[in-house]
Every structure is written in structure tokens, then in C-alpha cells.
Coordinates of C-alpha atoms in Angstrom, one line a residue:
X1 CA 18.7 8.3 -13.8
X2 CA 21.3 10.3 -12.5
X3 CA 23.2 7.9 -9.4
X4 CA 24.0 11.3 -8.3
X5 CA 22.9 12.6 -5.3
X6 CA 19.2 13.6 -5.4
X7 CA 18.9 17.9 -3.4
X8 CA 17.3 17.7 -0.1
X9 CA 14.4 18.8 -0.7
X10 CA 12.4 22.3 0.2
X11 CA 8.8 23.1 1.9
X12 CA 6.2 21.8 -0.2
X13 CA 4.6 24.0 -1.8
X14 CA 0.4 25.2 -1.2
X15 CA -1.1 22.5 -2.6
X16 CA 1.4 19.7 -3.0
X17 CA 2.3 17.1 -0.2
X18 CA 6.1 17.4 -2.1
X19 CA 6.1 20.2 -5.3
X20 CA 4.4 19.8 -8.8
X21 CA 7.2 17.0 -10.2
X22 CA 7.4 14.9 -6.8
X23 CA 3.3 15.0 -6.2
X24 CA 2.1 13.9 -10.2
X25 CA 5.0 11.4 -11.1
X26 CA 3.9 9.9 -7.5
X27 CA 0.1 10.3 -8.5
X28 CA -0.2 10.1 -12.2
X29 CA 3.6 7.7 -12.3
X30 CA 1.9 5.1 -9.6
X31 CA -1.7 4.8 -11.5
X32 CA 0.2 4.6 -15.6
X33 CA 2.5 1.3 -13.8
X34 CA -1.0 -0.3 -12.6
X35 CA -2.9 0.7 -16.5
X36 CA 0.5 -0.8 -18.4
X37 CA 0.5 -3.9 -16.3
X38 CA -3.4 -4.5 -16.6
X39 CA -2.9 -3.8 -20.9
X40 CA -0.4 -5.7 -21.0
X41 CA -1.6 -9.3 -19.4
X42 CA -5.4 -8.0 -20.4
X43 CA -4.5 -6.3 -24.9
X44 CA -1.1 -7.6 -24.9
X45 CA -1.2 -11.3 -23.4
X46 CA 1.6 -10.8 -21.6
X47 CA 1.0 -13.8 -18.6
X48 CA 0.4 -12.3 -16.0
X49 CA 3.4 -14.9 -14.3
X50 CA 6.1 -12.3 -15.5
X51 CA 4.0 -9.6 -14.9
X52 CA 3.6 -10.6 -10.8
X53 CA 7.8 -11.2 -10.7
X54 CA 8.5 -7.2 -12.3
X55 CA 6.5 -6.4 -10.5
X56 CA 7.7 -8.1 -7.0
X57 CA 10.9 -7.2 -7.6
X58 CA 11.1 -3.7 -8.9
X59 CA 8.0 -2.6 -7.0
X60 CA 6.9 -4.0 -3.9
X61 CA 9.4 -6.1 -2.5
X62 CA 11.4 -3.1 -2.5
X63 CA 8.3 -1.2 -0.8
X64 CA 8.6 -3.6 2.0
X65 CA 12.3 -2.4 2.2
X66 CA 11.0 1.0 2.4
X67 CA 10.0 0.5 5.5
X68 CA 12.9 -1.8 7.4
X69 CA 15.1 1.4 6.0
X70 CA 13.8 3.7 8.0
X71 CA 13.5 1.7 11.4
X72 CA 15.8 -0.8 11.8
X73 CA 18.2 0.8 9.6
X74 CA 17.3 3.4 11.4
X75 CA 19.6 3.9 15.0
X76 CA 17.6 7.1 16.6
X77 CA 14.0 4.3 15.9
X78 CA 15.9 1.7 17.5
X79 CA 16.1 4.0 20.4
X80 CA 13.2 4.6 20.6
X81 CA 10.6 2.0 19.0
X82 CA 12.6 -0.8 20.2
X83 CA 9.6 -2.5 21.8
X84 CA 7.6 -1.4 18.1
X85 CA 10.2 -2.7 16.2
X86 CA 11.0 -6.3 18.3
X87 CA 7.1 -7.3 19.6
X88 CA 6.0 -7.0 15.7
X89 CA 8.5 -9.5 14.3
X90 CA 5.4 -11.5 16.2
X91 CA 3.8 -11.2 12.8
X92 CA 5.9 -14.3 11.0
X93 CA 4.8 -16.8 13.6
X94 CA 0.7 -16.0 12.1
X95 CA 1.2 -18.5 9.6
X96 CA 2.7 -21.0 11.4
X97 CA 0.5 -20.9 14.6
X98 CA -2.0 -21.3 12.6
X99 CA -0.3 -24.3 10.1
X100 CA -0.2 -25.9 13.6
X101 CA -3.7 -24.9 14.6
X102 CA -5.0 -26.9 10.5
X103 CA -2.7 -29.9 12.2
X104 CA -3.1 -30.1 16.1
X105 CA -7.0 -30.1 14.4
X106 CA -7.1 -31.9 11.4
X107 CA -9.1 -29.5 9.7
X108 CA -7.4 -26.6 6.7
X109 CA -9.9 -24.7 8.4
X110 CA -7.7 -22.3 10.6
X111 CA -4.7 -22.3 8.0
X112 CA -7.2 -21.3 5.6
X113 CA -8.9 -18.4 7.5
X114 CA -5.1 -16.5 8.2
X115 CA -4.5 -17.3 3.5
X116 CA -8.3 -15.1 4.2
X117 CA -7.8 -12.4 6.8
X118 CA -4.2 -12.0 5.2
X119 CA -5.6 -11.0 1.8
X120 CA -8.0 -9.2 2.5
X121 CA -5.7 -6.8 4.8
X122 CA -3.6 -7.3 2.3
X123 CA -6.4 -5.0 0.7
X124 CA -7.3 -2.7 3.4
X125 CA -3.4 -2.2 3.7
X126 CA -4.2 -0.2 0.2
X127 CA -7.0 1.3 1.0
X128 CA -5.7 3.2 4.3
X129 CA -2.6 4.2 2.6
X130 CA -4.3 6.3 0.3
X131 CA -6.8 7.2 3.1
X132 CA -3.5 8.0 4.8
X133 CA -2.5 10.5 1.6
X134 CA -5.6 11.9 1.3
X135 CA -5.4 13.2 4.9
X136 CA -2.2 15.0 3.9
X137 CA -3.3 16.6 1.2
X138 CA -5.9 17.8 3.6
X139 CA -3.6 19.4 6.2
X140 CA -1.4 20.7 4.3
X141 CA -4.1 22.9 2.2
X142 CA -5.6 23.8 5.8
X143 CA -8.9 22.3 4.6
X144 CA -11.2 21.6 8.6
X145 CA -13.9 21.4 7.5
X146 CA -15.9 18.4 8.5
X147 CA -18.6 18.4 5.7
X148 CA -16.3 17.6 3.6
X149 CA -13.5 16.1 5.1
X150 CA -15.5 13.8 5.7
X151 CA -16.8 13.4 1.8
X152 CA -14.2 12.4 1.2
X153 CA -13.9 9.5 3.3
X154 CA -17.2 8.4 2.2
X155 CA -16.2 8.8 -1.3
X156 CA -13.0 7.2 -1.7
X157 CA -13.6 4.3 1.0
X158 CA -16.5 3.8 -1.6
X159 CA -14.6 3.4 -4.4
X160 CA -12.6 1.4 -3.4
X161 CA -14.5 -1.3 -1.5
X162 CA -17.8 -1.0 -3.2
X163 CA -15.4 -2.5 -6.8
X164 CA -13.4 -5.0 -5.0
X165 CA -17.1 -6.4 -3.6
X166 CA -18.2 -6.0 -6.7
X167 CA -15.3 -8.3 -8.1
X168 CA -16.2 -10.2 -5.2
X169 CA -19.5 -12.2 -6.4
X170 CA -19.0 -11.8 -9.9
X171 CA -15.0 -13.0 -11.2
X172 CA -15.0 -16.7 -10.9
X173 CA -12.1 -17.0 -9.6
X174 CA -13.4 -14.8 -6.8
X175 CA -17.5 -16.8 -6.4
X176 CA -15.3 -20.5 -5.8
X177 CA -13.1 -18.3 -2.9
X178 CA -16.0 -17.6 -1.6
X179 CA -18.4 -20.5 -1.6
X180 CA -20.5 -19.3 -4.3
X181 CA -21.3 -22.2 -7.0
X182 CA -23.6 -22.2 -10.4
X183 CA -25.1 -19.9 -12.1
X184 CA -24.8 -15.9 -10.5
X185 CA -28.9 -15.2 -9.7
X186 CA -28.4 -12.9 -7.4
X187 CA -24.9 -11.2 -7.7
X188 CA -24.9 -9.8 -10.8
X189 CA -27.7 -7.5 -9.0
X190 CA -25.4 -7.1 -6.4
X191 CA -22.0 -5.3 -8.6
X192 CA -24.8 -3.1 -10.6
X193 CA -25.4 -2.4 -6.5
X194 CA -22.0 -1.5 -6.2
X195 CA -21.4 0.5 -9.1
X196 CA -24.4 2.3 -9.5
X197 CA -22.7 3.2 -5.3
X198 CA -19.7 4.5 -6.2
X199 CA -21.4 6.7 -9.3
X200 CA -23.8 7.9 -6.4
X201 CA -20.5 9.3 -4.5
X202 CA -18.2 11.0 -6.8
X203 CA -21.5 13.0 -8.3
X204 CA -22.2 14.2 -4.6
X205 CA -18.7 14.8 -4.2
X206 CA -18.4 16.9 -7.7
X207 CA -21.1 18.6 -7.0
X208 CA -20.0 20.2 -3.9
X209 CA -16.4 20.7 -5.8
X210 CA -17.9 23.0 -8.1
X211 CA -20.0 25.2 -5.5
X212 CA -16.7 25.9 -4.0
X213 CA -15.5 26.6 -6.7
X214 CA -18.4 28.8 -7.4
X215 CA -18.8 30.5 -4.3
X216 CA -15.3 31.3 -4.8
X217 CA -13.3 28.6 -1.7
X218 CA -10.8 26.7 -2.8
X219 CA -10.5 23.7 -4.7
X220 CA -7.9 20.9 -4.1
X221 CA -6.4 20.1 -6.7
X222 CA -3.7 17.8 -5.9
X223 CA -6.0 16.2 -3.7
X224 CA -8.3 15.0 -6.2
X225 CA -6.3 14.6 -8.8
X226 CA -4.7 11.9 -6.1
X227 CA -8.4 9.9 -5.0
X228 CA -9.9 10.0 -9.1
X229 CA -7.6 7.8 -9.8
X230 CA -7.1 5.9 -6.8
X231 CA -11.1 5.6 -7.1
X232 CA -10.8 5.1 -11.9
X233 CA -8.3 2.5 -11.8
X234 CA -10.1 0.8 -8.1
X235 CA -13.9 1.0 -11.0
X236 CA -11.4 -0.5 -13.8
X237 CA -9.9 -3.6 -12.2
X238 CA -12.7 -4.9 -10.7
X239 CA -15.1 -4.0 -13.7
X240 CA -16.4 -7.3 -14.0
X241 CA -16.0 -7.3 -18.4
X242 CA -11.6 -6.3 -16.7
X243 CA -11.4 -7.9 -14.2
X244 CA -13.2 -11.5 -15.9
X245 CA -10.3 -11.1 -18.6
X246 CA -7.3 -11.2 -15.8
X247 CA -6.1 -14.0 -14.3
X248 CA -5.9 -14.1 -10.5
X249 CA -2.3 -13.0 -9.5
X250 CA -3.0 -9.5 -11.3
X251 CA -5.1 -8.4 -9.0
X252 CA -2.9 -8.1 -6.2
X253 CA -0.6 -6.2 -8.4
X254 CA -3.1 -4.5 -10.6
X255 CA -3.8 -1.7 -7.4
X256 CA -0.6 -2.8 -5.5
X257 CA 1.7 -1.6 -8.1
X258 CA 0.2 2.2 -7.2
X259 CA 0.3 2.1 -3.7
X260 CA 3.8 1.0 -3.8
X261 CA 5.2 3.8 -6.7
X262 CA 3.3 6.1 -3.4
X263 CA 5.1 4.7 -0.9
X264 CA 8.4 5.1 -2.2
X265 CA 8.1 7.9 -3.0
X266 CA 6.9 9.1 0.5
X267 CA 9.3 7.3 1.7
X268 CA 12.6 8.9 -0.1
X269 CA 11.0 12.7 1.1
X270 CA 11.0 12.1 4.0
X271 CA 14.7 10.0 3.7
X272 CA 16.0 13.3 2.1
X273 CA 14.3 15.6 4.9
X274 CA 15.7 13.7 8.3
X275 CA 18.9 11.8 6.9
X276 CA 20.8 14.4 3.9
X277 CA 18.9 17.5 5.5
X278 CA 21.8 20.3 5.2
X279 CA 23.3 19.3 8.5
X280 CA 22.3 16.6 9.5
X281 CA 23.8 13.8 12.7
X282 CA 24.0 11.6 9.9
X283 CA 26.0 9.2 11.6
X284 CA 23.6 9.1 14.8
X285 CA 21.2 7.2 12.3
X286 CA 23.1 3.8 11.5
X287 CA 23.2 2.4 8.7
X288 CA 20.1 4.5 7.0
X289 CA 21.9 7.9 5.5
X290 CA 24.5 4.9 4.0
X291 CA 21.0 3.6 2.3
X292 CA 19.5 6.0 1.4
X293 CA 21.8 7.9 -0.2
X294 CA 21.0 7.6 -3.7
X295 CA 18.5 5.9 -5.0
X296 CA 20.5 3.7 -6.8
X297 CA 21.9 2.8 -4.1
X298 CA 18.6 2.6 -2.4
X299 CA 16.6 0.8 -5.0
X300 CA 19.7 -2.0 -5.3
X301 CA 19.3 -2.8 -1.8
X302 CA 15.6 -3.4 -2.8
X303 CA 16.0 -5.4 -5.7
X304 CA 18.0 -8.3 -3.0
X305 CA 16.4 -7.7 0.2
X306 CA 13.3 -9.1 -2.3
X307 CA 15.7 -11.6 -4.2
X308 CA 16.6 -12.8 -0.4
X309 CA 13.2 -13.0 0.6
X310 CA 11.1 -14.5 -2.3
X311 CA 13.8 -16.5 -2.6
X312 CA 13.2 -18.6 -0.2
X313 CA 9.5 -18.8 -0.8
X314 CA 10.7 -20.4 -4.4
X315 CA 13.2 -22.3 -2.8
X316 CA 9.8 -24.7 -1.2
X317 CA 7.6 -23.6 -4.2
X318 CA 5.3 -21.3 -2.0
X319 CA 5.1 -18.7 -5.3
X320 CA 3.7 -18.4 -8.7
X321 CA 6.0 -20.2 -11.4
X322 CA 8.0 -21.9 -8.4
X323 CA 6.2 -24.9 -8.9
X324 CA 9.5 -26.9 -9.5
X325 CA 11.1 -26.7 -6.4
X326 CA 7.4 -28.1 -4.8
X327 CA 8.9 -31.4 -2.7
X328 CA 5.2 -32.3 -1.8
X329 CA 5.8 -34.1 1.7
X330 CA 2.3 -34.2 3.6
X331 CA 2.1 -33.1 7.0
X332 CA -1.7 -34.2 7.9
X333 CA -4.8 -32.2 8.0
X334 CA -3.5 -32.4 3.8
X335 CA -1.4 -29.1 3.6
X336 CA 2.2 -29.4 2.9
X337 CA 5.4 -28.4 3.8
X338 CA 5.2 -25.6 0.6
X339 CA 1.9 -23.7 2.6
X340 CA 4.3 -23.7 5.9
X341 CA 6.4 -21.7 4.2
X342 CA 4.3 -20.2 2.6
X343 CA 2.2 -19.2 5.4
X344 CA 5.3 -17.6 6.9
X345 CA 6.6 -15.5 3.5
X346 CA 3.3 -13.8 5.0
X347 CA 5.0 -12.4 7.8
X348 CA 6.7 -10.3 4.9
X349 CA 4.0 -9.0 3.9
X350 CA 1.9 -9.1 7.6
X351 CA 5.3 -6.9 9.5
X352 CA 4.6 -4.1 7.2
X353 CA 1.1 -3.6 7.0
X354 CA 1.6 -3.4 11.0
X355 CA 4.1 -2.0 11.0
X356 CA 3.1 1.5 9.1
X357 CA 0.0 1.3 10.8
X358 CA 2.6 2.7 14.2
X359 CA 5.2 4.3 12.1
X360 CA 3.9 7.2 10.6
X361 CA 1.3 8.7 12.7
X362 CA 1.4 12.2 11.7
X363 CA -0.4 13.2 14.7
X364 CA 1.0 12.2 16.7
X365 CA 5.0 12.5 15.7
X366 CA 6.0 15.8 15.7
X367 CA 9.5 14.5 14.6
X368 CA 7.8 12.7 11.7
X369 CA 5.0 15.6 10.8
X370 CA 8.6 18.4 10.7
X371 CA 10.2 15.3 8.8
X372 CA 6.6 15.4 6.0
X373 CA 6.9 19.5 5.9
X374 CA 3.4 19.4 6.6
X375 CA 3.7 23.1 7.9
X376 CA 1.8 25.0 9.9
X377 CA -1.2 24.6 8.5
X378 CA -0.8 20.3 8.9
X379 CA -0.4 20.9 13.0
X380 CA -3.1 23.2 13.4
X381 CA -5.7 21.3 12.5
X382 CA -7.1 18.0 14.7
X383 CA -6.9 15.6 12.1
X384 CA -7.7 11.6 13.3
X385 CA -5.4 9.7 12.6
X386 CA -3.3 10.1 9.7
X387 CA -1.1 6.9 8.2
X388 CA 0.3 6.4 4.6
X389 CA 0.9 3.1 4.8

């Protein structure tokens, strides 16, 4: 990739958040990344450990840095969001607090509940980003029909959550974590019902789009493409005959790689418009314009950040493949020093999830609306809270 500064994006074309090329790269490129990782593992026989670390270093860790680059490294954000940026750091204490509670009570339960909460929030975070992008496409196109917006929401949420439920009750490792032992009895029926529900909702949505087209109303192609990619990927990854061939750590990789690519696309577009637009006072933003001046600089900073915090976790054996570094120091209640560090490392993700809920509220932030170039349609629409992360 060229190291020359990218040109500042112009106002997005109608229907596309940025433009056709950028949106297709974000949607199809993100889907392609997830499918490639799944394919390499399921059909190519590539180790899940290798793919997990590749995903962490290239996509997932750097996407946490992307959030930091537009908050903690932005001097103006520090001035306007100081309370939020400082208070959100409390999430780093959540794991250690639950760990301490387990030690005090003499049971793993509080810490196990924390790990369950963190894992569920991780997937919900992905779901909410897909919803946020869908809502941005609705804004950009000026969609105001309550019926269509509700149907979009039902379609997306059903398409992302129902397959996850099917996976939870059918995949051997997931079943074990839920305490489901023995041969499956009612679980296959639940799984089949979940995928049947997805099919029914998708057909209903498709029928509505066909009706709009036949009556001469606009069909929002870019939005539907993003929704189809998100739902299609969810169905494929959690489909029983596919999921049973995947190691458990690959599910985070498969569903999040798409999310990572989308997020980098949104943040990079935001950077171009906020820090590098003609006449922008770059000095007033602090370090943010410097780390986003060129994509290569931004990417290298993201990888270095990932190496630092994942290296810390690996040094205590808290990540896959790092067991050789686990000193197995028992600390009580069946927990070890490795568990303590795992709880702390989760703080990086939880901090990201929480902060993203606050900084991408287009409905409440005129400056963000401007920097994402949502145009007049978005400013007139009474959408609920929209978040892209």
C-alpha cells in the first residue's frame, strides 16, 4: 500500500456512507476476511492458534487502538470528554474485582460469571456495530418509514442472535460451558427453530423490498448488502455442520474479523474528515493527526499497541499458545495468577466496548455527524441512538 497521505474524502454519494469503493471494500472485504479465516481453518486445515494470533495482531488489537486514536490521542476530545475517558478506565478493574470476590468467597463462581459476561458482551458489541452501520445507511438514504426501520431491526437482530442461540445449544464446547451434558435431546429442535426463524424473517424482509421496488420506491442497496453480509456470515459460522468442525477460539475470529474491517473503515474516514480536511487546525488535536497522517503509520501504531498489551497477557500464559509462560501460581478458590491476568486483559476489550457506546452517538453529536458527512437527511431524521462500534 502506498505510504502517501490519502486524499480527504468528499461528501459521500447518495446511499453509500463514504463512496461505492470504500463501502464495498468495508463490507465485502470484511466478509471476505472472515470467510477466508474460516475456510483456512475448516477446509484448509490451518491451526486455529496461528489464525487467532494473525487476527489479533492484524485486525482485532489494532481496532482497539483505532478507538484510542480518536479519543485519548485527540486533545480536543480530552477537553470535552475528560470525565468519560478517565472514568471508563474503571473497566480494567472489573476482572480483578471479580477475581478478588472469588478468593474472598472461596468459589470460582464470581470470576466465571465475569468471564461469561465479558464473552457475551463481546458478541453483543459486534451485533450493535452492525445495527449502528445499518442505521447510518438508513440516515444517509433519508429512510423515515417506521415500518421499514422496524423490519430492518427485526431482520438484523434475528439474523445475528438466533444462529448464536443455535450454536450455544448445539456446539459440544458451548454445551459443556452451559452445563448441558449427555446426548442432545431437545437441543436440535431449538437449533432448527432458530434457523427457521431466520429464514422466515429474511423472506419477509425480501418480500417488503420487492414490494417497494414494484411500487417505484427506492430500495437501499448498500444497506441491504451490509445486512445480507452480516446475517449470511452469522448463519454460515453457526451452522451446525460448519461450527462442529471449528475449534472454539475460532468463533471469536470468524464473527469479529468482519466487524474489525468495518470499524477501521469508519475510523479512517472519520480521521480524514476531522484531522486532515483542508484548513483543519491539526495542532489543536494533539497526537491524533500524527498517528493518522498515513495509513502505514496508523497500522504500525495499531500493531505495536497490540504487541504491548497482548505480550503482557502472553507473558503470564493468559493467551492461546502461551501456556509455557504460565507459572501456575495458585491463588485460592482454584484460581491462578494466569486467571488474574486474563481478567485484567479483558479490561482492554471491555473498556473499548463501553467507550464505543459513548463516542459514536450520531444523534447527540453534531460534530460527529459532520465528520461522518451524513448530510441533510441524517440531520432531519429522528432516529434512535446510532452507534458504529
